[in-house]
Amino acid sequence: EEGLFACGFRPGDVAVNTFSYHMTPAGMMFDDSLGRLECAVIPTGIGDREAQIEILRSYSVTGYVGMASFLLQIGQKAIEMGLDPQKDLCLKAAFSTAEPLPDSLRNSVQDMFGLILRQGYGTADCGCLAYECNLRGGMHLTTRAYVEIVDPLTGKPMPNGETGEVVVTLFNEAYPLIRFGTGDLSAIDESSCGCKRTSPKLRGWLGRADQLVKVKGMFIHPGLVQKAMAEFPDFQKFRAVVTREDNRDYLTLKIETAAPPEKSVVEALKKRLRDHLKIGCEVFACAPESLPSDSKILDDQRRWD
Ligand SMILES: [Zn+2]
């Protein structure tokens, strides 16, 4: 509800809700929230893009709730049908959740329809827990729940700003949850926001807790390795390997390359990985086709017996 309002939904708006109403609570949750905001809801659910377009046109729908990727598909279909999504449809606000929202997807949808797209973070059990304001850059936490970021192994709260598992306590008398582990990773940003909301922000979805590996006391995630390596497009195949000798952890980045990399490149790689992972690593160049062909990015080879 707060999230939809921040996104631009207002009383009197007509909205389609493309989340499913069966086998998942998302449809009903958003239906309730839109109703409380006094928006008219058309429960279209997922599927049949042509029917969605017909409804968007016939009822002059201004709001969209659903996944951004599905809205992009609706827009592509509308263009195929010879329509102009900006002129023939009148969507002005879209609220997306249930999937990561890269800037490329957000921009494509906003440009296609000429609307404002904002995202929320939530789970099936907890509903929407955080949402973007007009300034973006993280999602404000709702006041309906108490959200903690904890060490996934010990359950202890992490210092602010560090990445850990999102754990939720819900203030819902009909469906109380106390310290429910979502399995999702995120971090809390306490810095103040220009929109004047005082609630801290969640940094968005940063991966799943079961993919986390603790090395030299720091959690590292395959996504962080991938992010660091995105700046080195010359190395398409790589693998970060964790080993342990004499009770010390070692992280080695293996890269496939035809020629041995320059010393400056190796230093740059080490630096970027240290920036992203907060721990040092060694770089090991190997011949093309020598790394296993699975797409594993982080390989924990330590044995604890
Ligand atoms: Zn804000």
JSON list of N, CA, C and O in Angstrom, two decimals, residues 123-148:
[
{"chain": "A", "resi": 123, "resn": "THR", "atom": "N", "xyz": [8.00, -11.23, 0.26]},
{"chain": "A", "resi": 123, "resn": "THR", "atom": "CA", "xyz": [7.96, -12.69, 0.10]},
{"chain": "A", "resi": 123, "resn": "THR", "atom": "C", "xyz": [6.50, -13.12, 0.23]},
{"chain": "A", "resi": 123, "resn": "THR", "atom": "O", "xyz": [5.65, -12.36, 0.71]},
{"chain": "A", "resi": 124, "resn": "ALA", "atom": "N", "xyz": [6.23, -14.37, -0.18]},
{"chain": "A", "resi": 124, "resn": "ALA", "atom": "CA", "xyz": [4.86, -14.87, -0.12]},
{"chain": "A", "resi": 124, "resn": "ALA", "atom": "C", "xyz": [4.34, -14.86, 1.31]},
{"chain": "A", "resi": 124, "resn": "ALA", "atom": "O", "xyz": [3.16, -14.61, 1.55]},
{"chain": "A", "resi": 125, "resn": "ASP", "atom": "N", "xyz": [5.20, -15.12, 2.29]},
{"chain": "A", "resi": 125, "resn": "ASP", "atom": "CA", "xyz": [4.74, -15.18, 3.67]},
{"chain": "A", "resi": 125, "resn": "ASP", "atom": "C", "xyz": [4.58, -13.81, 4.30]},
{"chain": "A", "resi": 125, "resn": "ASP", "atom": "O", "xyz": [3.74, -13.62, 5.17]},
{"chain": "A", "resi": 126, "resn": "CYS", "atom": "N", "xyz": [5.43, -12.87, 3.89]},
{"chain": "A", "resi": 126, "resn": "CYS", "atom": "CA", "xyz": [5.48, -11.59, 4.59]},
{"chain": "A", "resi": 126, "resn": "CYS", "atom": "C", "xyz": [4.79, -10.46, 3.85]},
{"chain": "A", "resi": 126, "resn": "CYS", "atom": "O", "xyz": [4.59, -9.39, 4.42]},
{"chain": "A", "resi": 127, "resn": "GLY", "atom": "N", "xyz": [4.47, -10.66, 2.58]},
{"chain": "A", "resi": 127, "resn": "GLY", "atom": "CA", "xyz": [3.94, -9.55, 1.79]},
{"chain": "A", "resi": 127, "resn": "GLY", "atom": "C", "xyz": [5.05, -8.59, 1.44]},
{"chain": "A", "resi": 127, "resn": "GLY", "atom": "O", "xyz": [6.24, -8.93, 1.52]},
{"chain": "A", "resi": 128, "resn": "CYS", "atom": "N", "xyz": [4.65, -7.38, 1.08]},
{"chain": "A", "resi": 128, "resn": "CYS", "atom": "CA", "xyz": [5.64, -6.39, 0.65]},
{"chain": "A", "resi": 128, "resn": "CYS", "atom": "C", "xyz": [6.35, -5.80, 1.87]},
{"chain": "A", "resi": 128, "resn": "CYS", "atom": "O", "xyz": [5.71, -5.33, 2.80]},
{"chain": "A", "resi": 129, "resn": "LEU", "atom": "N", "xyz": [7.67, -5.85, 1.89]},
{"chain": "A", "resi": 129, "resn": "LEU", "atom": "CA", "xyz": [8.44, -5.42, 3.05]},
{"chain": "A", "resi": 129, "resn": "LEU", "atom": "C", "xyz": [9.19, -4.12, 2.82]},
{"chain": "A", "resi": 129, "resn": "LEU", "atom": "O", "xyz": [9.56, -3.43, 3.77]},
{"chain": "A", "resi": 130, "resn": "ALA", "atom": "N", "xyz": [9.45, -3.78, 1.57]},
{"chain": "A", "resi": 130, "resn": "ALA", "atom": "CA", "xyz": [10.21, -2.58, 1.26]},
{"chain": "A", "resi": 130, "resn": "ALA", "atom": "C", "xyz": [9.85, -2.12, -0.15]},
{"chain": "A", "resi": 130, "resn": "ALA", "atom": "O", "xyz": [9.46, -2.93, -0.98]},
{"chain": "A", "resi": 131, "resn": "TYR", "atom": "N", "xyz": [9.98, -0.82, -0.37]},
{"chain": "A", "resi": 131, "resn": "TYR", "atom": "CA", "xyz": [9.57, -0.27, -1.66]},
{"chain": "A", "resi": 131, "resn": "TYR", "atom": "C", "xyz": [10.42, 0.94, -2.01]},
{"chain": "A", "resi": 131, "resn": "TYR", "atom": "O", "xyz": [10.95, 1.61, -1.12]},
{"chain": "A", "resi": 132, "resn": "GLU", "atom": "N", "xyz": [10.52, 1.24, -3.28]},
{"chain": "A", "resi": 132, "resn": "GLU", "atom": "CA", "xyz": [11.30, 2.40, -3.72]},
{"chain": "A", "resi": 132, "resn": "GLU", "atom": "C", "xyz": [10.47, 3.68, -3.62]},
{"chain": "A", "resi": 132, "resn": "GLU", "atom": "O", "xyz": [9.27, 3.68, -3.90]},
{"chain": "A", "resi": 133, "resn": "CYS", "atom": "N", "xyz": [11.15, 4.78, -3.27]},
{"chain": "A", "resi": 133, "resn": "CYS", "atom": "CA", "xyz": [10.50, 6.09, -3.33]},
{"chain": "A", "resi": 133, "resn": "CYS", "atom": "C", "xyz": [10.86, 6.71, -4.69]},
{"chain": "A", "resi": 133, "resn": "CYS", "atom": "O", "xyz": [11.51, 6.07, -5.51]},
{"chain": "A", "resi": 134, "resn": "ASN", "atom": "N", "xyz": [10.47, 7.96, -4.88]},
{"chain": "A", "resi": 134, "resn": "ASN", "atom": "CA", "xyz": [10.73, 8.57, -6.19]},
{"chain": "A", "resi": 134, "resn": "ASN", "atom": "C", "xyz": [12.23, 8.72, -6.47]},
{"chain": "A", "resi": 134, "resn": "ASN", "atom": "O", "xyz": [12.64, 8.84, -7.61]},
{"chain": "A", "resi": 135, "resn": "LEU", "atom": "N", "xyz": [13.06, 8.70, -5.42]},
{"chain": "A", "resi": 135, "resn": "LEU", "atom": "CA", "xyz": [14.50, 8.87, -5.63]},
{"chain": "A", "resi": 135, "resn": "LEU", "atom": "C", "xyz": [15.24, 7.56, -5.91]},
{"chain": "A", "resi": 135, "resn": "LEU", "atom": "O", "xyz": [16.42, 7.57, -6.20]},
{"chain": "A", "resi": 136, "resn": "ARG", "atom": "N", "xyz": [14.54, 6.44, -5.78]},
{"chain": "A", "resi": 136, "resn": "ARG", "atom": "CA", "xyz": [15.16, 5.12, -5.99]},
{"chain": "A", "resi": 136, "resn": "ARG", "atom": "C", "xyz": [16.38, 4.93, -5.10]},
{"chain": "A", "resi": 136, "resn": "ARG", "atom": "O", "xyz": [16.40, 5.43, -3.99]},
{"chain": "A", "resi": 137, "resn": "GLY", "atom": "N", "xyz": [17.37, 4.17, -5.57]},
{"chain": "A", "resi": 137, "resn": "GLY", "atom": "CA", "xyz": [18.56, 3.97, -4.75]},
{"chain": "A", "resi": 137, "resn": "GLY", "atom": "C", "xyz": [18.27, 3.21, -3.46]},
{"chain": "A", "resi": 137, "resn": "GLY", "atom": "O", "xyz": [18.60, 3.67, -2.37]},
{"chain": "A", "resi": 138, "resn": "GLY", "atom": "N", "xyz": [17.62, 2.06, -3.56]},
{"chain": "A", "resi": 138, "resn": "GLY", "atom": "CA", "xyz": [17.27, 1.28, -2.37]},
{"chain": "A", "resi": 138, "resn": "GLY", "atom": "C", "xyz": [15.78, 1.33, -2.12]},
{"chain": "A", "resi": 138, "resn": "GLY", "atom": "O", "xyz": [15.05, 2.08, -2.77]},
{"chain": "A", "resi": 139, "resn": "MET", "atom": "N", "xyz": [15.32, 0.47, -1.21]},
{"chain": "A", "resi": 139, "resn": "MET", "atom": "CA", "xyz": [13.89, 0.37, -0.93]},
{"chain": "A", "resi": 139, "resn": "MET", "atom": "C", "xyz": [13.62, 0.63, 0.54]},
{"chain": "A", "resi": 139, "resn": "MET", "atom": "O", "xyz": [14.20, -0.02, 1.41]},
{"chain": "A", "resi": 140, "resn": "HIS", "atom": "N", "xyz": [12.75, 1.59, 0.82]},
{"chain": "A", "resi": 140, "resn": "HIS", "atom": "CA", "xyz": [12.40, 1.92, 2.21]},
{"chain": "A", "resi": 140, "resn": "HIS", "atom": "C", "xyz": [11.68, 0.74, 2.86]},
{"chain": "A", "resi": 140, "resn": "HIS", "atom": "O", "xyz": [10.78, 0.15, 2.27]},
{"chain": "A", "resi": 141, "resn": "LEU", "atom": "N", "xyz": [12.06, 0.46, 4.11]},
{"chain": "A", "resi": 141, "resn": "LEU", "atom": "CA", "xyz": [11.39, -0.63, 4.83]},
{"chain": "A", "resi": 141, "resn": "LEU", "atom": "C", "xyz": [10.01, -0.18, 5.30]},
{"chain": "A", "resi": 141, "resn": "LEU", "atom": "O", "xyz": [9.82, 0.96, 5.71]},
{"chain": "A", "resi": 142, "resn": "THR", "atom": "N", "xyz": [9.08, -1.10, 5.25]},
{"chain": "A", "resi": 142, "resn": "THR", "atom": "CA", "xyz": [7.73, -0.82, 5.73]},
{"chain": "A", "resi": 142, "resn": "THR", "atom": "C", "xyz": [7.74, -0.79, 7.26]},
{"chain": "A", "resi": 142, "resn": "THR", "atom": "O", "xyz": [8.64, -1.34, 7.90]},
{"chain": "A", "resi": 143, "resn": "THR", "atom": "N", "xyz": [6.74, -0.14, 7.82]},
{"chain": "A", "resi": 143, "resn": "THR", "atom": "CA", "xyz": [6.61, -0.13, 9.28]},
{"chain": "A", "resi": 143, "resn": "THR", "atom": "C", "xyz": [5.74, -1.30, 9.77]},
{"chain": "A", "resi": 143, "resn": "THR", "atom": "O", "xyz": [5.56, -1.47, 10.97]},
{"chain": "A", "resi": 144, "resn": "ARG", "atom": "N", "xyz": [5.20, -2.11, 8.83]},
{"chain": "A", "resi": 144, "resn": "ARG", "atom": "CA", "xyz": [4.35, -3.24, 9.20]},
{"chain": "A", "resi": 144, "resn": "ARG", "atom": "C", "xyz": [5.14, -4.42, 9.73]},
{"chain": "A", "resi": 144, "resn": "ARG", "atom": "O", "xyz": [4.58, -5.43, 10.15]},
{"chain": "A", "resi": 145, "resn": "ALA", "atom": "N", "xyz": [6.46, -4.36, 9.62]},
{"chain": "A", "resi": 145, "resn": "ALA", "atom": "CA", "xyz": [7.26, -5.52, 9.99]},
{"chain": "A", "resi": 145, "resn": "ALA", "atom": "C", "xyz": [8.59, -5.04, 10.57]},
{"chain": "A", "resi": 145, "resn": "ALA", "atom": "O", "xyz": [9.01, -3.92, 10.34]},
{"chain": "A", "resi": 146, "resn": "TYR", "atom": "N", "xyz": [9.23, -5.92, 11.34]},
{"chain": "A", "resi": 146, "resn": "TYR", "atom": "CA", "xyz": [10.56, -5.63, 11.85]},
{"chain": "A", "resi": 146, "resn": "TYR", "atom": "C", "xyz": [11.54, -6.48, 11.04]},
{"chain": "A", "resi": 146, "resn": "TYR", "atom": "O", "xyz": [11.46, -7.71, 11.05]},
{"chain": "A", "resi": 147, "resn": "VAL", "atom": "N", "xyz": [12.41, -5.81, 10.31]},
{"chain": "A", "resi": 147, "resn": "VAL", "atom": "CA", "xyz": [13.32, -6.52, 9.41]},
{"chain": "A", "resi": 147, "resn": "VAL", "atom": "C", "xyz": [14.75, -6.44, 9.94]},
{"chain": "A", "resi": 147, "resn": "VAL", "atom": "O", "xyz": [15.23, -5.36, 10.26]},
{"chain": "A", "resi": 148, "resn": "GLU", "atom": "N", "xyz": [15.38, -7.61, 10.06]},
{"chain": "A", "resi": 148, "resn": "GLU", "atom": "CA", "xyz": [16.78, -7.66, 10.50]},
{"chain": "A", "resi": 148, "resn": "GLU", "atom": "C", "xyz": [17.63, -8.28, 9.40]},
{"chain": "A", "resi": 148, "resn": "GLU", "atom": "O", "xyz": [17.15, -9.05, 8.58]}
]
